């Protein structure tokens, strides 16, 4: 190994190990490397049980100016994805959540969905001087999510709604050729190598009438923060579609119907209260009472299924909703993180009722909704689904 390669290797190990006496590198950092090491030390060098020697100790404390400088440093030295992780770690490891109540802190941070969840959990303690800044921070995230998700969601669901309204005398542009060919296979002419389409099958044209009703029932316990953010955005997108009547219900041990706020998902988010217990049965009872057209209704429960209410009643409620003709979808999470911690016993019980619970990414959600609207099998990912033969 060349001298340059050896030096680079020692440099990297020195940054990883942090310069304690036991790191064994003997390498000294300077310039930008020293600044990077200082930013990492401030966050990850803290030791709750210090021993003797040159310990790597945290240096952020509770000083707002120090934190503001640190936030600026990490944005200089690390890519956005790493900055977001470090911010979350700072909140968890160093107890900096309360500093998010200060406007200058909110203006300095790199915003993401997880940070929005943290802000929403602090809303009760948030002073008025910070609240408007916090709303702008949340609005930035929401607008970015809408740009990313809205067009595909509307396109996918509009197609599903149109396919659900088939006509027998379609205009040429509305002909469903796959189904038309399938319906006329007995009229195949081998000598001409073609099918004579005696009966046309077509898509129905979009109408102003409400075709489907969607009920989003969202667990707002602390572990579901990202799911609440995404559900609010999707709820607003669905509510903007004339053919879909959308209802948004959030719950912990109480139930809140936020449907009237769906024109602004930021209002929805600030009306939630992350944390607390969970009563899924009570929430489903409310949603069930609002179903007026079961055959045209999709109920989406978004919860990790840790039920604090009456378990057997919850399962009976799901069975009753399905028996009424409504579609029932159970999502363990609506986020980018994959399969979360969840109550496997309850998930397996739902799967036995024909409602397998699975984690869903925001990119997959439009396909899940389209499948539910068309009453076809859901596109369940291999990982994170609870099926009758397996708790996963």
Coordinates of C-alpha atoms in Angstrom, one line a residue:
X1 CA 0.0 0.0 0.0
X2 CA 1.4 3.4 -1.0
X3 CA 2.1 6.1 1.6
X4 CA -0.8 8.2 0.3
X5 CA -3.2 5.3 0.5
X6 CA -2.1 4.5 4.0
X7 CA -2.6 8.2 5.0
X8 CA -6.1 8.3 3.5
X9 CA -7.0 5.1 5.3
X10 CA -5.8 6.4 8.7
X11 CA -7.6 9.7 8.0
X12 CA -10.9 7.9 7.5
X13 CA -10.5 5.7 10.5
X14 CA -9.6 8.7 12.6
X15 CA -12.9 10.4 11.6
X16 CA -14.8 7.3 12.4
X17 CA -13.2 6.5 15.7
X18 CA -13.2 10.0 17.0
X19 CA -9.6 10.5 18.3
X20 CA -10.0 8.8 21.7
X21 CA -6.8 7.4 23.2
X22 CA -7.8 3.9 22.1
X23 CA -8.4 4.7 18.4
X24 CA -4.9 3.6 17.6
X25 CA -4.5 5.7 14.4
X26 CA -2.1 8.3 15.7
X27 CA -3.4 10.5 12.9
X28 CA -3.9 14.3 13.5
X29 CA -6.7 16.1 11.6
X30 CA -6.4 19.7 10.3
X31 CA -8.4 22.2 8.3
X32 CA -11.8 21.0 7.1
X33 CA -11.2 17.5 8.5
X34 CA -10.8 19.0 12.0
X35 CA -14.1 21.0 11.5
X36 CA -15.9 17.9 10.3
X37 CA -14.6 16.0 13.3
X38 CA -15.7 18.8 15.6
X39 CA -19.3 18.7 14.2
X40 CA -19.4 14.9 14.7
X41 CA -17.9 15.2 18.2
X42 CA -20.5 17.7 19.3
X43 CA -23.2 15.1 18.5
X44 CA -21.8 11.6 18.7
X45 CA -18.9 12.2 21.2
X46 CA -21.2 12.5 24.2
X47 CA -20.6 9.8 26.9
X48 CA -23.1 9.5 29.7
X49 CA -20.7 7.4 31.7
X50 CA -17.3 9.0 31.2
X51 CA -14.1 7.3 32.1
X52 CA -10.5 8.5 32.4
X53 CA -8.5 9.6 29.4
X54 CA -9.3 11.9 26.4
X55 CA -13.0 11.3 26.1
X56 CA -14.9 12.5 23.1
X57 CA -17.5 14.7 24.7
X58 CA -20.5 16.4 23.2
X59 CA -20.3 20.1 22.9
X60 CA -23.8 21.4 21.8
X61 CA -25.3 21.8 25.2
X62 CA -28.5 23.9 25.3
X63 CA -27.1 27.0 23.7
X64 CA -29.2 28.3 20.8
X65 CA -26.2 30.2 19.2
X66 CA -24.0 27.1 19.5
X67 CA -26.7 24.9 17.9
X68 CA -27.3 27.4 15.1
X69 CA -23.6 27.4 14.3
X70 CA -23.5 23.6 14.4
X71 CA -26.5 23.4 12.0
X72 CA -24.7 25.6 9.6
X73 CA -21.5 23.5 9.9
X74 CA -23.2 20.2 9.1
X75 CA -25.0 21.7 6.1
X76 CA -21.6 22.8 4.8
X77 CA -19.8 19.5 5.3
X78 CA -22.5 16.8 4.7
X79 CA -25.1 16.1 2.0
X80 CA -28.8 16.8 2.7
X81 CA -29.7 13.2 3.5
X82 CA -26.9 13.0 6.1
X83 CA -27.8 16.4 7.6
X84 CA -31.4 15.2 8.1
X85 CA -30.2 12.1 9.9
X86 CA -27.8 14.1 12.1
X87 CA -30.6 16.6 13.0
X88 CA -32.9 13.7 14.1
X89 CA -30.0 12.2 16.1
X90 CA -29.4 15.6 17.8
X91 CA -33.0 15.8 18.8
X92 CA -33.0 12.3 20.2
X93 CA -29.5 12.1 21.8
X94 CA -29.1 15.6 23.1
X95 CA -32.6 16.6 23.9
X96 CA -32.7 19.6 21.6
X97 CA -36.4 19.3 20.8
X98 CA -37.2 22.3 22.8
X99 CA -34.8 24.4 20.8
X100 CA -37.2 23.9 17.8
X101 CA -39.5 26.2 19.6
X102 CA -37.2 29.1 18.8
X103 CA -37.8 30.8 15.4
X104 CA -34.1 31.1 14.6
X105 CA -33.6 27.4 15.0
X106 CA -36.5 26.6 12.6
X107 CA -35.0 28.9 10.0
X108 CA -31.6 27.1 10.2
X109 CA -32.7 23.5 9.9
X110 CA -32.9 21.2 6.9
X111 CA -36.6 20.3 6.7
X112 CA -38.0 16.7 6.2
X113 CA -41.0 14.6 7.1
X114 CA -39.4 13.4 10.4
X115 CA -38.8 17.0 11.5
X116 CA -42.4 17.8 10.8
X117 CA -43.4 15.0 13.1
X118 CA -41.2 16.4 15.9
X119 CA -42.7 19.9 15.4
X120 CA -46.2 18.5 15.6
X121 CA -45.4 16.8 18.8
X122 CA -44.3 20.1 20.3
X123 CA -47.3 22.3 19.1
X124 CA -48.9 22.4 22.6
X125 CA -45.7 23.9 24.0
X126 CA -45.0 26.2 21.0
X127 CA -45.1 29.9 21.8
X128 CA -47.0 32.2 19.4
X129 CA -43.7 33.8 18.2
X130 CA -42.7 30.4 16.8
X131 CA -46.0 29.0 15.6
X132 CA -46.1 31.0 12.3
X133 CA -42.5 30.0 11.5
X134 CA -43.3 26.4 12.3
X135 CA -46.3 26.5 9.9
X136 CA -44.0 27.8 7.1
X137 CA -41.5 25.0 7.8
X138 CA -44.3 22.4 7.7
X139 CA -45.8 24.0 4.6
X140 CA -42.6 23.7 2.7
X141 CA -42.5 20.0 3.4
X142 CA -46.2 19.6 2.5
X143 CA -45.8 21.5 -0.8
X144 CA -42.8 19.4 -1.8
X145 CA -44.7 16.2 -1.1
X146 CA -47.7 17.4 -3.1
X147 CA -45.5 18.1 -6.1
X148 CA -44.0 14.7 -5.8
X149 CA -47.2 12.7 -5.3
X150 CA -50.3 14.6 -6.5
X151 CA -50.1 14.1 -10.3
X152 CA -49.4 10.4 -10.1
X153 CA -52.1 9.8 -7.5
X154 CA -54.8 11.7 -9.6
X155 CA -53.8 9.9 -12.8
X156 CA -53.8 6.4 -11.2
X157 CA -57.1 6.9 -9.4
X158 CA -58.8 8.5 -12.3
X159 CA -57.9 5.5 -14.5
X160 CA -59.3 3.2 -11.8
X161 CA -62.5 5.2 -11.5
X162 CA -63.0 5.2 -15.3
X163 CA -62.3 1.5 -15.5
X164 CA -65.0 0.9 -12.9
X165 CA -67.7 2.5 -15.1
X166 CA -67.8 0.4 -18.3
X167 CA -70.2 1.0 -21.2
X168 CA -71.4 -1.2 -24.0
X169 CA -71.5 1.5 -26.7
X170 CA -68.3 3.4 -26.2
X171 CA -67.0 6.1 -28.4
X172 CA -63.9 5.1 -30.3
X173 CA -61.5 6.8 -27.9
X174 CA -63.2 5.1 -24.9
X175 CA -62.9 1.5 -26.2
X176 CA -61.1 -0.9 -23.8
X177 CA -59.4 -3.0 -26.4
X178 CA -58.1 -5.7 -24.1
X179 CA -61.5 -6.5 -22.7
X180 CA -63.1 -6.1 -26.1
X181 CA -60.9 -8.7 -27.7
X182 CA -61.4 -11.1 -24.7
X183 CA -65.2 -10.7 -25.0
X184 CA -65.1 -11.6 -28.8
X185 CA -62.6 -14.4 -29.0
X186 CA -65.3 -16.8 -30.2
X187 CA -65.6 -14.6 -33.3
X188 CA -62.0 -15.2 -34.3
X189 CA -61.5 -15.7 -38.1
X190 CA -58.3 -17.8 -38.6
X191 CA -58.3 -17.3 -42.3
X192 CA -57.9 -13.5 -41.7
X193 CA -56.0 -13.8 -38.4
X194 CA -58.4 -11.4 -36.7
X195 CA -61.2 -11.1 -34.3
X196 CA -64.6 -9.6 -35.3
X197 CA -65.6 -7.3 -32.4
X198 CA -69.3 -7.8 -32.4
X199 CA -69.6 -6.4 -28.9
X200 CA -67.5 -3.4 -27.7
X201 CA -66.5 -2.9 -24.1
X202 CA -65.5 0.7 -23.2
X203 CA -64.5 2.9 -20.3
X204 CA -67.2 5.2 -18.9
X205 CA -66.5 8.9 -19.3
X206 CA -65.7 10.9 -16.3
X207 CA -68.8 12.5 -14.7
X208 CA -69.4 15.1 -12.1
X209 CA -71.1 12.5 -9.8
X210 CA -69.2 11.0 -6.8
X211 CA -68.2 7.5 -7.8
X212 CA -66.3 6.4 -4.7
X213 CA -66.1 7.3 -1.0
X214 CA -62.7 7.0 0.8
X215 CA -62.3 7.0 4.6
X216 CA -58.8 7.5 5.8
X217 CA -58.6 6.4 9.5
X218 CA -55.2 7.5 10.8
X219 CA -53.5 6.5 14.1
X220 CA -51.9 9.7 15.6
X221 CA -49.9 8.0 18.3
X222 CA -46.3 9.2 18.5
X223 CA -44.8 6.3 16.5
X224 CA -47.0 7.1 13.5
X225 CA -45.8 10.7 12.9
X226 CA -44.5 10.2 9.3
X227 CA -47.7 8.3 8.4
X228 CA -49.8 11.2 9.7
X229 CA -47.9 13.7 7.5
X230 CA -48.3 11.5 4.3
X231 CA -51.9 10.7 5.1
X232 CA -52.8 14.4 5.4
X233 CA -51.2 15.1 2.0
X234 CA -52.9 12.2 0.3
X235 CA -56.2 13.2 1.9
X236 CA -55.9 16.7 0.4
X237 CA -55.1 15.2 -3.0
X238 CA -58.1 12.8 -2.9
X239 CA -60.4 15.6 -1.7
X240 CA -59.4 17.6 -4.7
X241 CA -60.9 14.9 -7.0
X242 CA -64.5 15.5 -7.9
X243 CA -65.3 11.8 -8.3
X244 CA -64.1 10.9 -4.8
X245 CA -65.7 11.9 -1.5
X246 CA -62.9 11.8 1.1
X247 CA -63.1 11.7 4.8
X248 CA -60.1 12.0 7.1
X249 CA -60.4 10.7 10.7
X250 CA -57.5 10.8 13.2
X251 CA -57.5 9.1 16.5
X252 CA -55.7 8.2 19.7
X253 CA -58.1 7.4 22.6
X254 CA -60.3 10.1 21.1
X255 CA -61.6 10.5 17.6
X256 CA -61.3 13.7 15.5
X257 CA -62.9 14.2 12.1
X258 CA -60.7 16.6 10.1
X259 CA -62.5 16.4 6.8
X260 CA -63.5 20.1 6.8
X261 CA -59.8 21.0 6.9
X262 CA -58.7 18.9 3.9
X263 CA -58.4 21.9 1.6
X264 CA -55.2 22.7 3.5
X265 CA -53.1 19.8 4.8
X266 CA -51.1 22.1 7.0
X267 CA -54.2 22.9 8.9
X268 CA -54.9 19.2 9.2
X269 CA -51.4 18.6 10.6
X270 CA -51.6 21.3 13.2
X271 CA -55.0 20.0 14.3
X272 CA -53.4 16.6 15.1
X273 CA -51.9 15.8 18.5
X274 CA -49.2 13.2 18.2
X275 CA -48.7 10.9 21.2
X276 CA -51.1 9.3 23.7
X277 CA -52.9 6.0 23.7
X278 CA -54.8 4.2 20.9
X279 CA -58.4 3.1 20.6
X280 CA -58.8 1.6 17.1
X281 CA -62.2 0.1 17.8
X282 CA -63.6 3.5 18.7
X283 CA -62.2 5.1 15.6
X284 CA -63.6 2.3 13.3
X285 CA -67.0 2.6 15.0
X286 CA -67.0 6.3 14.0
X287 CA -65.9 5.6 10.5
X288 CA -68.5 2.8 10.1
X289 CA -71.2 5.2 11.2
X290 CA -70.3 7.5 8.4
X291 CA -70.5 4.9 5.6
X292 CA -73.6 5.5 3.4
X293 CA -72.7 3.6 0.3
X294 CA -70.8 0.5 1.4
X295 CA -70.4 -1.0 -2.1
X296 CA -68.6 2.2 -3.3
X297 CA -66.6 2.8 -0.1
X298 CA -62.9 2.1 0.7
X299 CA -61.9 2.3 4.4
X300 CA -58.1 2.7 4.9
X301 CA -56.9 2.1 8.5
X302 CA -53.3 3.4 9.0
X303 CA -52.1 2.1 12.3
X304 CA -49.4 -0.1 13.9
X305 CA -52.3 -2.0 15.5
X306 CA -51.3 -1.6 19.1
X307 CA -54.9 -1.5 20.3
X308 CA -55.6 0.0 23.7
X309 CA -59.4 -0.5 23.3
X310 CA -61.4 -3.7 23.0
X311 CA -59.5 -6.1 20.7
X312 CA -62.4 -8.5 19.9
X313 CA -64.7 -5.6 19.2
X314 CA -62.1 -4.1 16.8
X315 CA -62.0 -7.3 14.8
X316 CA -65.8 -7.6 14.8
X317 CA -65.9 -4.1 13.5
X318 CA -63.6 -4.9 10.6
X319 CA -65.5 -8.0 9.8
X320 CA -68.8 -6.0 9.7
X321 CA -67.3 -3.3 7.5
X322 CA -66.2 -5.9 5.0
X323 CA -69.5 -7.8 5.2
X324 CA -71.3 -4.6 4.3
X325 CA -69.6 -4.6 1.0
X326 CA -67.0 -1.9 1.7
X327 CA -63.3 -2.5 0.9
X328 CA -61.0 -2.5 3.9
X329 CA -57.3 -1.7 3.6
X330 CA -55.0 -2.0 6.6
X331 CA -51.6 -0.2 6.4
X332 CA -49.1 -0.6 9.2
X333 CA -47.4 2.5 8.0
X334 CA -47.5 5.0 5.2
X335 CA -43.9 6.1 5.0
X336 CA -40.5 5.5 3.4
X337 CA -39.1 3.5 6.3
X338 CA -40.5 0.1 5.4
X339 CA -42.1 -2.3 7.9
X340 CA -42.4 -0.7 11.4
X341 CA -42.9 -2.3 14.8
X342 CA -46.5 -3.5 15.0
X343 CA -48.8 -5.8 16.9
X344 CA -48.3 -9.1 15.0
X345 CA -51.1 -10.9 16.7
X346 CA -53.6 -8.2 15.6
X347 CA -52.1 -8.2 12.1
X348 CA -52.5 -11.9 11.8
X349 CA -56.1 -11.7 13.0
X350 CA -56.9 -9.1 10.3
X351 CA -55.2 -11.2 7.7
X352 CA -57.4 -14.1 8.7
X353 CA -60.4 -11.8 8.0
X354 CA -59.1 -11.2 4.5
X355 CA -57.6 -7.8 5.3
X356 CA -53.8 -8.4 5.4
X357 CA -51.9 -5.6 7.0
X358 CA -48.7 -4.3 5.4
X359 CA -46.4 -1.3 5.3
X360 CA -46.9 0.9 2.3
X361 CA -44.5 3.5 0.8
X362 CA -46.0 6.8 -0.5
X363 CA -45.1 5.8 -4.0
X364 CA -47.1 2.6 -3.7
X365 CA -50.1 4.1 -2.1
X366 CA -51.8 5.2 -5.4
X367 CA -51.6 1.7 -6.7
X368 CA -53.1 0.3 -3.5
X369 CA -56.0 2.7 -3.7
X370 CA -56.6 2.0 -7.4
X371 CA -56.7 -1.8 -6.6
X372 CA -59.1 -1.2 -3.8
X373 CA -61.4 1.0 -6.0
X374 CA -61.4 -1.7 -8.7
X375 CA -61.9 -4.4 -6.1
X376 CA -58.9 -6.4 -7.3
X377 CA -56.1 -8.0 -5.2
X378 CA -53.9 -5.4 -3.5
X379 CA -50.3 -5.0 -4.5
X380 CA -48.9 -6.2 -1.2
X381 CA -45.1 -6.0 -0.9
X382 CA -43.3 -9.2 0.0
X383 CA -41.8 -7.7 3.2
X384 CA -44.0 -6.2 6.0
X385 CA -47.2 -8.0 5.2
X386 CA -49.1 -10.1 7.7
X387 CA -50.7 -13.1 6.1
X388 CA -52.9 -15.8 7.7
X389 CA -50.0 -18.3 7.6
X390 CA -47.4 -15.9 9.0
X391 CA -47.2 -13.1 11.5
X392 CA -45.2 -11.1 9.0

